[in-house]
Structures are given as structure tokens and as C-alpha cells.
Amino acid sequence: MEEDPDAYRILKLRAEILELGSAIRQLQRAGLDHVAAQLLIGRKRAQLDHLMKTNSAGGGLNCQKRRPQ
């Protein structure tokens, strides 16, 4: 059984978003600039939203959207 490439991309983007969120918190605790990481996480979230919308329009995956706090 072959895996859905979109499902893999969604999982990969979610993992990247979680990692970036963790990096932002670490930078904030250290008092360092975290703006670049915030821009990157925003871009990844936009990619994830687009991929989720594309899949739902095509009757693809039934994934729930979650954003890390």
C-alpha cells in the first residue's frame, strides 16, 4: 500500500511548525531575536493551510488543523 504524498507533507509541515515553535520559545527565553523564526513559522503554517484546503476540496485527507500554543 502506497502512502499519500500529501499526508506525508502535512505531517512533515506539522513537525517543522512544532520545532520552530520550540526554537522561538528558546530564543525568547535567551533574550535573542526571534523575528526570523516567527516569519518562517508563519510561512509554514500558510503552506499547511493551503495543503489542507487543497486536500479537503479534492475529498482527500480528513485531518484536523492544530496550532501549537
Short mmCIF file of C-alpha atoms in Angstrom, two decimals, residues 4-68:
data_model
loop_
_atom_site.label_atom_id
_atom_site.label_comp_id
_atom_site.label_asym_id
_atom_site.label_seq_id
_atom_site.Cartn_x
_atom_site.Cartn_y
_atom_site.Cartn_z
CA ASP A 4 -0.36 9.54 0.23
CA PRO A 5 2.36 12.13 -0.55
CA ASP A 6 0.10 14.93 0.68
CA ALA A 7 -0.38 13.16 4.01
CA TYR A 8 3.39 12.93 4.36
CA ARG A 9 3.82 16.63 3.53
CA ILE A 10 1.16 17.58 6.07
CA LEU A 11 2.85 15.53 8.78
CA LYS A 12 6.25 16.97 7.85
CA LEU A 13 4.95 20.56 7.94
CA ARG A 14 3.31 19.98 11.32
CA ALA A 15 6.58 18.62 12.71
CA GLU A 16 8.51 21.61 11.32
CA ILE A 17 6.00 24.02 12.86
CA LEU A 18 6.35 22.34 16.25
CA GLU A 19 10.16 22.52 16.03
CA LEU A 20 10.05 26.19 15.04
CA GLY A 21 7.68 26.97 17.89
CA SER A 22 10.12 25.35 20.29
CA ALA A 23 13.02 27.30 18.80
CA ILE A 24 11.10 30.58 19.15
CA ARG A 25 10.43 29.89 22.83
CA GLN A 26 14.10 29.07 23.42
CA LEU A 27 15.21 32.27 21.69
CA GLN A 28 12.72 34.31 23.71
CA ARG A 29 13.97 32.80 26.98
CA ALA A 30 17.55 33.62 25.97
CA GLY A 31 16.51 37.19 25.10
CA LEU A 32 17.58 36.79 21.48
CA ASP A 33 15.91 37.94 18.26
CA HIS A 34 13.21 35.51 17.17
CA VAL A 35 11.58 37.50 14.35
CA ALA A 36 13.09 35.40 11.54
CA ALA A 37 11.84 32.20 13.17
CA GLN A 38 8.37 33.71 13.58
CA LEU A 39 8.29 34.65 9.89
CA LEU A 40 9.33 31.13 8.93
CA ILE A 41 6.70 29.53 11.15
CA GLY A 42 4.07 31.81 9.59
CA ARG A 43 5.14 30.68 6.14
CA LYS A 44 5.00 27.00 7.15
CA ARG A 45 1.52 27.48 8.63
CA ALA A 46 0.37 29.09 5.38
CA GLN A 47 1.75 26.12 3.43
CA LEU A 48 -0.03 23.72 5.76
CA ASP A 49 -3.33 25.63 5.48
CA HIS A 50 -3.06 25.62 1.68
CA LEU A 51 -2.31 21.90 1.59
CA MET A 52 -5.19 21.15 3.96
CA LYS A 53 -7.61 23.21 1.85
CA THR A 54 -6.42 21.56 -1.35
CA ASN A 55 -6.96 18.11 0.16
CA SER A 56 -10.38 18.92 1.59
CA ALA A 57 -11.53 20.35 -1.76
CA GLY A 58 -10.41 17.19 -3.52
CA GLY A 59 -12.01 14.89 -0.96
CA GLY A 60 -8.58 13.93 0.34
CA LEU A 61 -7.41 13.72 3.91
CA ASN A 62 -9.65 14.23 6.89
CA CYS A 63 -7.06 15.87 9.17
CA GLN A 64 -7.84 18.35 11.88
CA LYS A 65 -5.85 21.55 11.97
CA ARG A 66 -3.93 22.26 15.18
CA ARG A 67 -1.65 25.12 16.04
CA PRO A 68 0.88 24.89 18.84
#
